[in-house]
Amino acid sequence: MQLYFGDLLPYAGVLLAGLGVSILVTLAAVAIGSVFGILVHLARVSHVAPARWLGAVYIEVIRNTPLLLQLYLVYFALPSVGVNLDPVTAGIIALSVNHSAYVAEIYRAGFASLPKGLGEAAAALGLSRRTTFVHLLLTPALRAVTPAMTNQVILLFLASSIASVVAVPELMHVMMGITTTTFRTIETFVVGGLMYFAVAFVIAAGSRALESRVRWKVA
């Protein structure tokens, strides 16, 4: 079988539009999941036993069940209790929930890397709890976990392809539609794979550049 990529040229705009949806869904999930991940982490390390238990259970359940199952539950199970979501919203919610559990563990590692007694020192200086958390704890912790967070964002972007099963018009969904029209399956998957790789490469390169700049400023 001879490969021919010319048949894909009329679909270039459709592929780029699908890639745009993949990126937007990922960005939304990263934003929502990262904020929720902080809350899950705070619950996990809380002095309140029920909150600590709920945080631990949430992390273990989400990390030890497939993302596809979580997506199906959001999209197909919630309507049974009166919550009807469109495919894009369901995809964002499922990805956000999945992302938050992993981010909570990344935050845990980041906070664990901070010098012990930093919070007590801030309290002795009279700093507010908000200032202590945001400037002395959260910011250095985020700096420490930048590589791990970058890997998680890349994995989340690649995992966004799973949303195609509920008809989210992202790149994988578009690719499958093109294959049924052109019968150029290998060519379509090669082009789509290169598009996924290009975005993941840009994310990784941007993270390395940001990390180097932060280190330079600290130095």
PDB file of C-alpha atoms in Angstrom:
ATOM      1  CA  MET A   1       0.000   0.000   0.000  1.00  0.00           C
ATOM      2  CA  GLN A   2       1.411   3.345  -1.074  1.00  0.00           C
ATOM      3  CA  LEU A   3       1.192   6.260   1.326  1.00  0.00           C
ATOM      4  CA  TYR A   4      -0.189   9.505  -0.045  1.00  0.00           C
ATOM      5  CA  PHE A   5      -0.674  12.567   2.135  1.00  0.00           C
ATOM      6  CA  GLY A   6      -2.139  14.775  -0.571  1.00  0.00           C
ATOM      7  CA  ASP A   7      -5.670  13.646   0.206  1.00  0.00           C
ATOM      8  CA  LEU A   8      -5.322  15.273   3.645  1.00  0.00           C
ATOM      9  CA  LEU A   9      -4.616  18.773   2.364  1.00  0.00           C
ATOM     10  CA  PRO A  10      -8.318  19.752   2.142  1.00  0.00           C
ATOM     11  CA  TYR A  11      -8.660  18.746   5.807  1.00  0.00           C
ATOM     12  CA  ALA A  12      -5.784  20.880   7.121  1.00  0.00           C
ATOM     13  CA  GLY A  13      -8.141  23.487   8.557  1.00  0.00           C
ATOM     14  CA  VAL A  14     -10.319  20.839  10.190  1.00  0.00           C
ATOM     15  CA  LEU A  15      -7.277  19.202  11.779  1.00  0.00           C
ATOM     16  CA  LEU A  16      -6.054  22.534  13.134  1.00  0.00           C
ATOM     17  CA  ALA A  17      -9.520  23.281  14.496  1.00  0.00           C
ATOM     18  CA  GLY A  18      -9.549  19.894  16.248  1.00  0.00           C
ATOM     19  CA  LEU A  19      -6.108  20.598  17.673  1.00  0.00           C
ATOM     20  CA  GLY A  20      -7.387  23.953  18.932  1.00  0.00           C
ATOM     21  CA  VAL A  21     -10.238  22.225  20.761  1.00  0.00           C
ATOM     22  CA  SER A  22      -7.760  19.758  22.313  1.00  0.00           C
ATOM     23  CA  ILE A  23      -5.616  22.637  23.547  1.00  0.00           C
ATOM     24  CA  LEU A  24      -8.576  24.618  24.909  1.00  0.00           C
ATOM     25  CA  VAL A  25     -10.012  21.587  26.709  1.00  0.00           C
ATOM     26  CA  THR A  26      -6.591  20.873  28.201  1.00  0.00           C
ATOM     27  CA  LEU A  27      -6.067  24.479  29.331  1.00  0.00           C
ATOM     28  CA  ALA A  28      -9.480  24.551  30.996  1.00  0.00           C
ATOM     29  CA  ALA A  29      -8.823  21.236  32.734  1.00  0.00           C
ATOM     30  CA  VAL A  30      -5.380  22.373  33.880  1.00  0.00           C
ATOM     31  CA  ALA A  31      -6.779  25.597  35.347  1.00  0.00           C
ATOM     32  CA  ILE A  32      -9.708  23.951  37.118  1.00  0.00           C
ATOM     33  CA  GLY A  33      -7.819  20.828  38.157  1.00  0.00           C
ATOM     34  CA  SER A  34      -4.852  22.753  39.524  1.00  0.00           C
ATOM     35  CA  VAL A  35      -7.028  24.921  41.764  1.00  0.00           C
ATOM     36  CA  PHE A  36      -9.051  21.948  42.933  1.00  0.00           C
ATOM     37  CA  GLY A  37      -5.821  20.011  43.441  1.00  0.00           C
ATOM     38  CA  ILE A  38      -4.678  22.628  45.950  1.00  0.00           C
ATOM     39  CA  LEU A  39      -7.934  22.175  47.866  1.00  0.00           C
ATOM     40  CA  VAL A  40      -7.553  18.398  47.796  1.00  0.00           C
ATOM     41  CA  HIS A  41      -3.982  18.708  49.056  1.00  0.00           C
ATOM     42  CA  LEU A  42      -5.073  21.013  51.885  1.00  0.00           C
ATOM     43  CA  ALA A  43      -7.745  18.498  52.846  1.00  0.00           C
ATOM     44  CA  ARG A  44      -5.196  15.693  52.675  1.00  0.00           C
ATOM     45  CA  VAL A  45      -2.860  17.396  55.157  1.00  0.00           C
ATOM     46  CA  SER A  46      -5.596  18.912  57.309  1.00  0.00           C
ATOM     47  CA  HIS A  47      -5.627  18.478  61.063  1.00  0.00           C
ATOM     48  CA  VAL A  48      -9.319  17.624  60.749  1.00  0.00           C
ATOM     49  CA  ALA A  49      -9.542  13.842  60.485  1.00  0.00           C
ATOM     50  CA  PRO A  50     -12.652  13.621  58.234  1.00  0.00           C
ATOM     51  CA  ALA A  51     -11.177  16.114  55.735  1.00  0.00           C
ATOM     52  CA  ARG A  52      -7.862  14.261  55.742  1.00  0.00           C
ATOM     53  CA  TRP A  53      -9.653  10.947  55.181  1.00  0.00           C
ATOM     54  CA  LEU A  54     -11.789  12.336  52.347  1.00  0.00           C
ATOM     55  CA  GLY A  55      -8.737  13.834  50.652  1.00  0.00           C
ATOM     56  CA  ALA A  56      -6.856  10.542  50.821  1.00  0.00           C
ATOM     57  CA  VAL A  57      -9.820   8.525  49.537  1.00  0.00           C
ATOM     58  CA  TYR A  58     -10.403  10.971  46.676  1.00  0.00           C
ATOM     59  CA  ILE A  59      -6.782  10.776  45.542  1.00  0.00           C
ATOM     60  CA  GLU A  60      -6.640   6.991  45.706  1.00  0.00           C
ATOM     61  CA  VAL A  61      -9.958   6.467  43.915  1.00  0.00           C
ATOM     62  CA  ILE A  62      -9.182   8.853  41.069  1.00  0.00           C
ATOM     63  CA  ARG A  63      -5.601   7.683  40.590  1.00  0.00           C
ATOM     64  CA  ASN A  64      -6.586   4.014  40.580  1.00  0.00           C
ATOM     65  CA  THR A  65      -9.492   4.102  38.146  1.00  0.00           C
ATOM     66  CA  PRO A  66      -9.273   4.659  34.364  1.00  0.00           C
ATOM     67  CA  LEU A  67      -9.845   8.125  32.974  1.00  0.00           C
ATOM     68  CA  LEU A  68     -12.201   6.614  30.416  1.00  0.00           C
ATOM     69  CA  LEU A  69     -14.370   5.229  33.221  1.00  0.00           C
ATOM     70  CA  GLN A  70     -14.420   8.638  34.918  1.00  0.00           C
ATOM     71  CA  LEU A  71     -15.463  10.260  31.632  1.00  0.00           C
ATOM     72  CA  TYR A  72     -18.268   7.741  31.143  1.00  0.00           C
ATOM     73  CA  LEU A  73     -19.534   8.350  34.672  1.00  0.00           C
ATOM     74  CA  VAL A  74     -19.577  12.121  34.152  1.00  0.00           C
ATOM     75  CA  TYR A  75     -21.227  11.962  30.727  1.00  0.00           C
ATOM     76  CA  PHE A  76     -23.607   9.021  31.122  1.00  0.00           C
ATOM     77  CA  ALA A  77     -24.252   8.695  34.873  1.00  0.00           C
ATOM     78  CA  LEU A  78     -24.896  12.330  35.822  1.00  0.00           C
ATOM     79  CA  PRO A  79     -27.958  12.626  33.530  1.00  0.00           C
ATOM     80  CA  SER A  80     -29.608   9.926  35.646  1.00  0.00           C
ATOM     81  CA  VAL A  81     -29.634  12.409  38.544  1.00  0.00           C
ATOM     82  CA  GLY A  82     -30.773  15.313  36.401  1.00  0.00           C
ATOM     83  CA  VAL A  83     -27.375  16.764  35.432  1.00  0.00           C
ATOM     84  CA  ASN A  84     -27.120  16.911  31.643  1.00  0.00           C
ATOM     85  CA  LEU A  85     -23.799  18.033  30.206  1.00  0.00           C
ATOM     86  CA  ASP A  86     -22.686  18.660  26.664  1.00  0.00           C
ATOM     87  CA  PRO A  87     -19.666  16.608  25.499  1.00  0.00           C
ATOM     88  CA  VAL A  88     -17.116  19.431  25.859  1.00  0.00           C
ATOM     89  CA  THR A  89     -18.207  20.290  29.405  1.00  0.00           C
ATOM     90  CA  ALA A  90     -18.226  16.622  30.393  1.00  0.00           C
ATOM     91  CA  GLY A  91     -14.747  16.176  28.935  1.00  0.00           C
ATOM     92  CA  ILE A  92     -13.393  19.189  30.803  1.00  0.00           C
ATOM     93  CA  ILE A  93     -14.909  18.034  34.092  1.00  0.00           C
ATOM     94  CA  ALA A  94     -13.560  14.496  33.756  1.00  0.00           C
ATOM     95  CA  LEU A  95     -10.083  15.713  32.834  1.00  0.00           C
ATOM     96  CA  SER A  96     -10.153  18.291  35.660  1.00  0.00           C
ATOM     97  CA  VAL A  97     -11.104  15.674  38.236  1.00  0.00           C
ATOM     98  CA  ASN A  98      -8.394  13.321  37.021  1.00  0.00           C
ATOM     99  CA  HIS A  99      -5.807  16.101  36.908  1.00  0.00           C
ATOM    100  CA  SER A 100      -6.637  17.339  40.411  1.00  0.00           C
ATOM    101  CA  ALA A 101      -5.783  14.024  42.075  1.00  0.00           C
ATOM    102  CA  TYR A 102      -2.348  13.851  40.472  1.00  0.00           C
ATOM    103  CA  VAL A 103      -1.700  17.533  41.085  1.00  0.00           C
ATOM    104  CA  ALA A 104      -2.551  17.096  44.771  1.00  0.00           C
ATOM    105  CA  GLU A 105       0.206  14.496  45.047  1.00  0.00           C
ATOM    106  CA  ILE A 106       2.617  16.727  43.132  1.00  0.00           C
ATOM    107  CA  TYR A 107       1.842  19.557  45.545  1.00  0.00           C
ATOM    108  CA  ARG A 108       2.434  17.196  48.462  1.00  0.00           C
ATOM    109  CA  ALA A 109       5.912  16.441  47.129  1.00  0.00           C
ATOM    110  CA  GLY A 110       6.557  20.135  46.553  1.00  0.00           C
ATOM    111  CA  PHE A 111       5.551  21.193  50.061  1.00  0.00           C
ATOM    112  CA  ALA A 112       7.512  18.293  51.540  1.00  0.00           C
ATOM    113  CA  SER A 113      10.647  19.657  49.849  1.00  0.00           C
ATOM    114  CA  LEU A 114      10.414  22.985  51.705  1.00  0.00           C
ATOM    115  CA  PRO A 115      12.599  23.593  54.781  1.00  0.00           C
ATOM    116  CA  LYS A 116      10.939  22.489  57.984  1.00  0.00           C
ATOM    117  CA  GLY A 117       9.898  25.260  60.331  1.00  0.00           C
ATOM    118  CA  LEU A 118       9.301  27.794  57.532  1.00  0.00           C
ATOM    119  CA  GLY A 119       5.699  28.297  58.595  1.00  0.00           C
ATOM    120  CA  GLU A 120       6.661  28.723  62.230  1.00  0.00           C
ATOM    121  CA  ALA A 121       9.298  31.301  61.287  1.00  0.00           C
ATOM    122  CA  ALA A 122       6.722  33.261  59.286  1.00  0.00           C
ATOM    123  CA  ALA A 123       4.317  33.192  62.226  1.00  0.00           C
ATOM    124  CA  ALA A 124       7.067  34.452  64.525  1.00  0.00           C
ATOM    125  CA  LEU A 125       7.595  37.388  62.154  1.00  0.00           C
ATOM    126  CA  GLY A 126       3.905  38.233  62.333  1.00  0.00           C
ATOM    127  CA  LEU A 127       3.050  37.359  58.734  1.00  0.00           C
ATOM    128  CA  SER A 128      -0.558  36.547  57.987  1.00  0.00           C
ATOM    129  CA  ARG A 129      -1.562  32.978  57.177  1.00  0.00           C
ATOM    130  CA  ARG A 130      -2.478  33.991  53.612  1.00  0.00           C
ATOM    131  CA  THR A 131       0.866  35.704  53.010  1.00  0.00           C
ATOM    132  CA  THR A 132       2.720  32.768  54.514  1.00  0.00           C
ATOM    133  CA  PHE A 133       0.894  30.240  52.366  1.00  0.00           C
ATOM    134  CA  VAL A 134       1.011  32.125  49.065  1.00  0.00           C
ATOM    135  CA  HIS A 135       4.509  33.641  49.192  1.00  0.00           C
ATOM    136  CA  LEU A 136       6.531  31.387  51.490  1.00  0.00           C
ATOM    137  CA  LEU A 137       4.928  28.012  50.851  1.00  0.00           C
ATOM    138  CA  LEU A 138       2.938  27.846  47.607  1.00  0.00           C
ATOM    139  CA  THR A 139       5.277  29.822  45.337  1.00  0.00           C
ATOM    140  CA  PRO A 140       8.486  27.909  46.256  1.00  0.00           C
ATOM    141  CA  ALA A 141       6.573  24.625  46.133  1.00  0.00           C
ATOM    142  CA  LEU A 142       5.308  25.362  42.630  1.00  0.00           C
ATOM    143  CA  ARG A 143       8.845  26.228  41.562  1.00  0.00           C
ATOM    144  CA  ALA A 144      10.098  22.904  42.931  1.00  0.00           C
ATOM    145  CA  VAL A 145       7.475  20.838  41.130  1.00  0.00           C
ATOM    146  CA  THR A 146       7.671  22.561  37.740  1.00  0.00           C
ATOM    147  CA  PRO A 147       9.182  19.509  35.954  1.00  0.00           C
ATOM    148  CA  ALA A 148       6.607  17.138  37.438  1.00  0.00           C
ATOM    149  CA  MET A 149       3.780  19.555  36.683  1.00  0.00           C
ATOM    150  CA  THR A 150       4.973  19.903  33.095  1.00  0.00           C
ATOM    151  CA  ASN A 151       4.916  16.140  32.633  1.00  0.00           C
ATOM    152  CA  GLN A 152       1.407  16.027  34.082  1.00  0.00           C
ATOM    153  CA  VAL A 153       0.176  18.762  31.720  1.00  0.00           C
ATOM    154  CA  ILE A 154       1.646  16.924  28.735  1.00  0.00           C
ATOM    155  CA  LEU A 155       0.012  13.671  29.837  1.00  0.00           C
ATOM    156  CA  LEU A 156      -3.290  15.492  30.296  1.00  0.00           C
ATOM    157  CA  PHE A 157      -3.045  17.002  26.810  1.00  0.00           C
ATOM    158  CA  LEU A 158      -2.408  13.576  25.298  1.00  0.00           C
ATOM    159  CA  ALA A 159      -5.191  12.066  27.421  1.00  0.00           C
ATOM    160  CA  SER A 160      -7.635  14.633  26.031  1.00  0.00           C
ATOM    161  CA  SER A 161      -7.895  12.322  23.017  1.00  0.00           C
ATOM    162  CA  ILE A 162     -10.043  10.033  25.180  1.00  0.00           C
ATOM    163  CA  ALA A 163     -12.772  12.691  25.062  1.00  0.00           C
ATOM    164  CA  SER A 164     -13.328  11.699  21.436  1.00  0.00           C
ATOM    165  CA  VAL A 165     -15.427   8.745  22.636  1.00  0.00           C
ATOM    166  CA  VAL A 166     -18.181  11.148  23.751  1.00  0.00           C
ATOM    167  CA  ALA A 167     -17.960  13.165  20.521  1.00  0.00           C
ATOM    168  CA  VAL A 168     -15.862  16.065  21.779  1.00  0.00           C
ATOM    169  CA  PRO A 169     -14.669  17.619  18.476  1.00  0.00           C
ATOM    170  CA  GLU A 170     -10.981  17.483  19.427  1.00  0.00           C
ATOM    171  CA  LEU A 171      -8.112  16.276  17.277  1.00  0.00           C
ATOM    172  CA  MET A 172      -8.619  12.518  17.672  1.00  0.00           C
ATOM    173  CA  HIS A 173     -12.322  12.805  16.917  1.00  0.00           C
ATOM    174  CA  VAL A 174     -11.525  14.807  13.781  1.00  0.00           C
ATOM    175  CA  MET A 175      -8.884  12.273  12.755  1.00  0.00           C
ATOM    176  CA  MET A 176     -11.344   9.396  13.041  1.00  0.00           C
ATOM    177  CA  GLY A 177     -13.832  11.288  10.899  1.00  0.00           C
ATOM    178  CA  ILE A 178     -11.222  11.936   8.222  1.00  0.00           C
ATOM    179  CA  THR A 179     -10.218   8.267   8.071  1.00  0.00           C
ATOM    180  CA  THR A 180     -13.793   7.223   7.349  1.00  0.00           C
ATOM    181  CA  THR A 181     -13.967   9.736   4.498  1.00  0.00           C
ATOM    182  CA  THR A 182     -10.556   9.378   2.854  1.00  0.00           C
ATOM    183  CA  PHE A 183      -9.593   5.854   3.955  1.00  0.00           C
ATOM    184  CA  ARG A 184      -6.111   7.289   4.539  1.00  0.00           C
ATOM    185  CA  THR A 185      -5.854   5.860   8.050  1.00  0.00           C
ATOM    186  CA  ILE A 186      -2.082   5.636   8.365  1.00  0.00           C
ATOM    187  CA  GLU A 187      -1.487   9.042   6.830  1.00  0.00           C
ATOM    188  CA  THR A 188      -4.094  10.661   9.077  1.00  0.00           C
ATOM    189  CA  PHE A 189      -2.669   9.076  12.210  1.00  0.00           C
ATOM    190  CA  VAL A 190       0.877  10.074  11.236  1.00  0.00           C
ATOM    191  CA  VAL A 191      -0.132  13.713  10.714  1.00  0.00           C
ATOM    192  CA  GLY A 192      -2.228  13.747  13.877  1.00  0.00           C
ATOM    193  CA  GLY A 193       0.573  12.146  15.863  1.00  0.00           C
ATOM    194  CA  LEU A 194       2.996  14.808  14.666  1.00  0.00           C
ATOM    195  CA  MET A 195       0.544  17.512  15.744  1.00  0.00           C
ATOM    196  CA  TYR A 196       0.256  15.984  19.217  1.00  0.00           C
ATOM    197  CA  PHE A 197       4.048  15.723  19.390  1.00  0.00           C
ATOM    198  CA  ALA A 198       4.540  19.340  18.293  1.00  0.00           C
ATOM    199  CA  VAL A 199       2.304  20.717  21.052  1.00  0.00           C
ATOM    200  CA  ALA A 200       3.831  18.445  23.707  1.00  0.00           C
ATOM    201  CA  PHE A 201       7.312  19.486  22.577  1.00  0.00           C
ATOM    202  CA  VAL A 202       6.404  23.184  22.827  1.00  0.00           C
ATOM    203  CA  ILE A 203       5.020  22.653  26.346  1.00  0.00           C
ATOM    204  CA  ALA A 204       8.196  20.868  27.446  1.00  0.00           C
ATOM    205  CA  ALA A 205      10.472  23.469  25.827  1.00  0.00           C
ATOM    206  CA  GLY A 206       8.509  26.331  27.368  1.00  0.00           C
ATOM    207  CA  SER A 207       8.702  24.715  30.786  1.00  0.00           C
ATOM    208  CA  ARG A 208      12.482  24.279  30.511  1.00  0.00           C
ATOM    209  CA  ALA A 209      12.883  27.903  29.453  1.00  0.00           C
ATOM    210  CA  LEU A 210      10.709  29.099  32.341  1.00  0.00           C
ATOM    211  CA  GLU A 211      12.573  26.917  34.818  1.00  0.00           C
ATOM    212  CA  SER A 212      15.951  28.224  33.629  1.00  0.00           C
ATOM    213  CA  ARG A 213      14.745  31.810  33.879  1.00  0.00           C
ATOM    214  CA  VAL A 214      13.442  31.298  37.407  1.00  0.00           C
ATOM    215  CA  ARG A 215      16.715  29.675  38.490  1.00  0.00           C
ATOM    216  CA  TRP A 216      18.669  32.549  36.961  1.00  0.00           C
ATOM    217  CA  LYS A 217      16.583  35.106  38.862  1.00  0.00           C
ATOM    218  CA  VAL A 218      16.980  33.193  42.120  1.00  0.00           C
ATOM    219  CA  ALA A 219      20.725  32.978  41.567  1.00  0.00           C
TER     220      ALA A 219
END
